[in-house]
mmCIF file of C-alpha atoms in Angstrom:
data_model
loop_
_atom_site.group_PDB
_atom_site.id
_atom_site.type_symbol
_atom_site.label_atom_id
_atom_site.label_comp_id
_atom_site.label_asym_id
_atom_site.label_seq_id
_atom_site.Cartn_x
_atom_site.Cartn_y
_atom_site.Cartn_z
ATOM 1 C CA UNK A 1369 -16.816 3.996 23.331
ATOM 2 C CA UNK A 1370 -15.357 7.477 23.788
ATOM 3 C CA UNK A 1371 -12.125 6.393 22.005
ATOM 4 C CA UNK A 1372 -14.115 5.278 18.965
ATOM 5 C CA UNK A 1373 -16.099 8.523 19.009
ATOM 6 C CA UNK A 1374 -12.856 10.536 19.154
ATOM 7 C CA UNK A 1375 -11.553 8.651 16.111
ATOM 8 C CA UNK A 1376 -14.787 9.211 14.175
ATOM 9 C CA UNK A 1377 -14.749 12.914 15.110
ATOM 10 C CA UNK A 1378 -11.142 13.250 13.932
ATOM 11 C CA UNK A 1379 -11.956 11.585 10.604
ATOM 12 C CA UNK A 1380 -14.990 13.818 10.133
ATOM 13 C CA UNK A 1381 -12.952 16.933 10.961
ATOM 14 C CA UNK A 1382 -10.355 15.934 8.374
ATOM 15 C CA UNK A 1383 -13.032 15.316 5.763
ATOM 16 C CA UNK A 1384 -14.371 18.850 6.242
ATOM 17 C CA UNK A 1385 -10.956 20.529 6.112
ATOM 18 C CA UNK A 1386 -10.538 23.094 3.341
ATOM 19 C CA UNK A 1387 -7.390 23.061 1.251
ATOM 20 C CA UNK A 1388 -5.383 26.213 0.651
ATOM 21 C CA UNK A 1389 -6.159 27.726 -2.742
ATOM 22 C CA UNK A 1390 -2.559 27.676 -4.006
ATOM 23 C CA UNK A 1391 -0.185 25.280 -5.737
ATOM 24 C CA UNK A 1392 3.596 25.360 -6.039
ATOM 25 C CA UNK A 1393 5.012 24.858 -9.526
ATOM 26 C CA UNK A 1394 8.294 22.958 -9.810
ATOM 27 C CA UNK A 1395 10.451 22.789 -12.926
ATOM 28 C CA UNK A 1396 10.964 19.053 -13.374
ATOM 29 C CA UNK A 1397 13.768 19.361 -15.926
ATOM 30 C CA UNK A 1398 16.075 20.545 -13.146
ATOM 31 C CA UNK A 1399 15.715 17.118 -11.561
ATOM 32 C CA UNK A 1400 16.265 14.884 -14.579
ATOM 33 C CA UNK A 1401 19.131 12.474 -13.952
ATOM 34 C CA UNK A 1402 22.241 12.899 -16.078
ATOM 35 C CA UNK A 1403 21.934 11.225 -19.478
ATOM 36 C CA UNK A 1404 22.988 7.618 -19.572
ATOM 37 C CA UNK A 1405 22.887 4.747 -22.014
ATOM 38 C CA UNK A 1406 19.788 3.222 -20.366
ATOM 39 C CA UNK A 1407 17.395 5.977 -21.503
ATOM 40 C CA UNK A 1408 16.845 8.189 -24.522
ATOM 41 C CA UNK A 1409 13.664 10.100 -23.615
ATOM 42 C CA UNK A 1410 12.351 10.904 -20.145
ATOM 43 C CA UNK A 1411 8.965 12.041 -21.503
ATOM 44 C CA UNK A 1412 8.306 14.346 -18.553
ATOM 45 C CA UNK A 1413 6.230 17.534 -18.705
ATOM 46 C CA UNK A 1414 8.155 20.712 -17.852
ATOM 47 C CA UNK A 1415 6.308 21.297 -14.575
ATOM 48 C CA UNK A 1416 5.335 19.297 -11.486
ATOM 49 C CA UNK A 1417 2.707 20.580 -9.068
ATOM 50 C CA UNK A 1418 2.891 20.487 -5.274
ATOM 51 C CA UNK A 1419 0.294 21.226 -2.652
ATOM 52 C CA UNK A 1420 1.773 22.476 0.631
ATOM 53 C CA UNK A 1421 -0.653 22.446 3.572
ATOM 54 C CA UNK A 1422 -0.866 25.354 5.995
ATOM 55 C CA UNK A 1423 0.843 23.373 8.769
ATOM 56 C CA UNK A 1424 3.896 22.845 6.550
ATOM 57 C CA UNK A 1425 4.384 26.402 5.280
ATOM 58 C CA UNK A 1426 6.702 27.611 8.041
ATOM 59 C CA UNK A 1427 8.683 24.378 8.259
ATOM 60 C CA UNK A 1428 8.542 21.003 6.563
ATOM 61 C CA UNK A 1429 9.948 19.285 9.654
ATOM 62 C CA UNK A 1430 7.454 16.651 10.743
ATOM 63 C CA UNK A 1431 5.420 16.868 7.532
ATOM 64 C CA UNK A 1432 4.983 13.804 5.387
ATOM 65 C CA UNK A 1433 4.846 13.522 1.593
ATOM 66 C CA UNK A 1434 2.481 11.697 -0.747
ATOM 67 C CA UNK A 1435 3.394 11.319 -4.439
ATOM 68 C CA UNK A 1436 0.427 11.030 -6.801
ATOM 69 C CA UNK A 1437 1.267 9.353 -10.123
ATOM 70 C CA UNK A 1438 -1.552 10.350 -12.451
ATOM 71 C CA UNK A 1439 -2.991 7.966 -15.005
ATOM 72 C CA UNK A 1440 -2.819 8.682 -18.727
ATOM 73 C CA UNK A 1441 -4.166 12.204 -18.983
ATOM 74 C CA UNK A 1442 -4.447 14.862 -21.669
ATOM 75 C CA UNK A 1443 -1.254 16.792 -22.231
ATOM 76 C CA UNK A 1444 -3.043 20.089 -21.585
ATOM 77 C CA UNK A 1445 -2.959 21.946 -18.280
ATOM 78 C CA UNK A 1446 -6.723 22.536 -17.830
ATOM 79 C CA UNK A 1447 -7.327 18.762 -17.665
ATOM 80 C CA UNK A 1448 -4.322 18.188 -15.428
ATOM 81 C CA UNK A 1449 -5.409 20.961 -13.053
ATOM 82 C CA UNK A 1450 -8.920 19.512 -12.929
ATOM 83 C CA UNK A 1451 -7.332 16.200 -11.827
ATOM 84 C CA UNK A 1452 -5.156 17.852 -9.174
ATOM 85 C CA UNK A 1453 -7.946 20.050 -7.788
ATOM 86 C CA UNK A 1454 -10.706 17.431 -7.615
ATOM 87 C CA UNK A 1455 -9.089 14.365 -6.046
ATOM 88 C CA UNK A 1456 -9.543 15.617 -2.465
ATOM 89 C CA UNK A 1457 -5.893 14.722 -1.819
ATOM 90 C CA UNK A 1458 -5.191 18.378 -1.070
ATOM 91 C CA UNK A 1459 -7.879 18.408 1.640
ATOM 92 C CA UNK A 1460 -6.466 15.185 3.077
ATOM 93 C CA UNK A 1461 -2.986 16.727 3.013
ATOM 94 C CA UNK A 1462 -4.254 19.885 4.706
ATOM 95 C CA UNK A 1463 -5.919 17.893 7.502
ATOM 96 C CA UNK A 1464 -2.863 15.692 8.102
ATOM 97 C CA UNK A 1465 0.169 17.907 7.273
ATOM 98 C CA UNK A 1466 1.035 15.930 4.157
ATOM 99 C CA UNK A 1467 2.664 17.645 1.174
ATOM 100 C CA UNK A 1468 1.142 16.297 -2.038
ATOM 101 C CA UNK A 1469 3.556 16.067 -4.977
ATOM 102 C CA UNK A 1470 2.042 15.686 -8.443
ATOM 103 C CA UNK A 1471 4.877 14.894 -10.875
ATOM 104 C CA UNK A 1472 3.759 15.130 -14.487
ATOM 105 C CA UNK A 1473 4.604 12.644 -17.240
ATOM 106 C CA UNK A 1474 4.211 13.781 -20.811
ATOM 107 C CA UNK A 1475 4.152 10.464 -22.635
ATOM 108 C CA UNK A 1476 3.895 10.250 -26.416
ATOM 109 C CA UNK A 1477 2.099 8.296 -29.129
ATOM 110 C CA UNK A 1478 3.972 5.127 -28.161
ATOM 111 C CA UNK A 1479 3.593 5.224 -24.346
ATOM 112 C CA UNK A 1480 0.259 7.024 -24.574
ATOM 113 C CA UNK A 1481 -0.424 10.734 -24.313
ATOM 114 C CA UNK A 1482 0.266 11.892 -20.785
ATOM 115 C CA UNK A 1483 1.273 8.396 -19.626
ATOM 116 C CA UNK A 1484 4.125 7.247 -17.437
ATOM 117 C CA UNK A 1485 6.528 4.784 -19.037
ATOM 118 C CA UNK A 1486 5.399 1.524 -17.468
ATOM 119 C CA UNK A 1487 6.375 -0.715 -20.374
ATOM 120 C CA UNK A 1488 8.652 0.704 -23.056
ATOM 121 C CA UNK A 1489 12.267 -0.467 -22.737
ATOM 122 C CA UNK A 1490 13.246 1.226 -26.031
ATOM 123 C CA UNK A 1491 12.889 4.611 -24.292
ATOM 124 C CA UNK A 1492 14.423 3.441 -21.019
ATOM 125 C CA UNK A 1493 15.795 -0.045 -20.456
ATOM 126 C CA UNK A 1494 15.384 0.497 -16.715
ATOM 127 C CA UNK A 1495 11.761 1.700 -17.065
ATOM 128 C CA UNK A 1496 10.480 -0.758 -14.466
ATOM 129 C CA UNK A 1497 13.065 -0.012 -11.791
ATOM 130 C CA UNK A 1498 13.765 2.824 -9.378
ATOM 131 C CA UNK A 1499 16.712 3.702 -11.626
ATOM 132 C CA UNK A 1500 14.464 4.712 -14.557
ATOM 133 C CA UNK A 1501 14.729 8.296 -15.796
ATOM 134 C CA UNK A 1502 11.179 9.137 -14.720
ATOM 135 C CA UNK A 1503 11.364 7.639 -11.233
ATOM 136 C CA UNK A 1504 14.839 9.090 -10.637
ATOM 137 C CA UNK A 1505 13.440 12.509 -11.556
ATOM 138 C CA UNK A 1506 10.750 12.108 -8.881
ATOM 139 C CA UNK A 1507 13.295 10.798 -6.353
ATOM 140 C CA UNK A 1508 15.567 13.765 -7.079
ATOM 141 C CA UNK A 1509 12.651 16.139 -6.413
ATOM 142 C CA UNK A 1510 11.979 14.354 -3.119
ATOM 143 C CA UNK A 1511 15.650 14.424 -2.123
ATOM 144 C CA UNK A 1512 15.666 18.207 -2.529
ATOM 145 C CA UNK A 1513 12.036 18.823 -1.515
ATOM 146 C CA UNK A 1514 12.545 21.479 1.180
ATOM 147 C CA UNK A 1515 14.685 23.574 -1.183
ATOM 148 C CA UNK A 1516 12.515 22.723 -4.179
ATOM 149 C CA UNK A 1517 9.371 24.006 -2.475
ATOM 150 C CA UNK A 1518 11.162 27.081 -1.165
ATOM 151 C CA UNK A 1519 12.134 28.100 -4.707
ATOM 152 C CA UNK A 1520 8.957 26.988 -6.504
ATOM 153 C CA UNK A 1521 6.490 29.590 -7.707
ATOM 154 C CA UNK A 1522 3.167 29.618 -5.857
ATOM 155 C CA UNK A 1523 0.071 30.459 -7.875
ATOM 156 C CA UNK A 1524 -3.681 30.327 -7.129
ATOM 157 C CA UNK A 1525 -5.776 27.273 -8.047
ATOM 158 C CA UNK A 1526 -6.932 27.319 -11.636
ATOM 159 C CA UNK A 1527 -3.858 29.016 -13.052
ATOM 160 C CA UNK A 1528 -1.608 27.026 -15.326
ATOM 161 C CA UNK A 1529 2.166 26.861 -15.134
ATOM 162 C CA UNK A 1530 4.108 30.085 -14.648
ATOM 163 C CA UNK A 1531 4.696 32.004 -17.853
ATOM 164 C CA UNK A 1532 8.322 32.597 -17.013
ATOM 165 C CA UNK A 1533 10.811 30.035 -15.818
ATOM 166 C CA UNK A 1534 11.007 29.545 -12.072
ATOM 167 C CA UNK A 1535 14.190 30.428 -10.187
ATOM 168 C CA UNK A 1536 17.036 28.041 -10.875
ATOM 169 C CA UNK A 1537 17.182 25.247 -8.346
ATOM 170 C CA UNK A 1538 19.971 22.912 -7.402
ATOM 171 C CA UNK A 1539 20.025 19.914 -9.742
ATOM 172 C CA UNK A 1540 18.954 16.816 -7.878
ATOM 173 C CA UNK A 1541 21.379 14.056 -7.126
ATOM 174 C CA UNK A 1542 21.002 10.966 -9.273
ATOM 175 C CA UNK A 1543 19.495 8.459 -6.921
ATOM 176 C CA UNK A 1544 21.180 9.582 -3.672
ATOM 177 C CA UNK A 1545 18.526 9.488 -0.974
ATOM 178 C CA UNK A 1546 20.670 10.697 1.897
ATOM 179 C CA UNK A 1547 18.598 13.743 2.833
ATOM 180 C CA UNK A 1548 15.222 12.073 2.573
ATOM 181 C CA UNK A 1549 15.404 10.152 5.830
ATOM 182 C CA UNK A 1550 15.882 13.333 7.869
ATOM 183 C CA UNK A 1551 13.016 15.030 6.052
ATOM 184 C CA UNK A 1552 10.565 12.203 6.667
ATOM 185 C CA UNK A 1553 11.557 11.872 10.334
#
């Protein structure tokens, strides 16, 4: 019985954990894969958002990552920030040392405003594979995540993207996942 009580207490403690009041802003265009014949438009917003829990600030070693792919959402930052701030993923990440990455699709009138490309081969013939422009962009951010987060601008909750461009970051590798295994270890 004490083991069950310990588990319930741990869950309750995590549920009451407060998230830090800051996000990191990442310039997604630095992670777009090189142009290729398979895609014409990536339809990505300029910025991704990341939540870095307190336990991961000094070092990402041992921290895990969760990627949240939003649904179709207005192409305006107040609505996107409301989504990111009210899902309770940040609190879950804080309680469990999980970095939460919120990549942002822009979409268009064809794919839907603010939508990911889940069905439009005219934009990207590889749209439904891990080699699509959008998913490669996310993979490139993950491959470089320690450096990406180090160089990203941190701003308080409620503030939109930085007004000036963030420091230049190393362009992600197109699909190479060599560094990810060490990071997730």
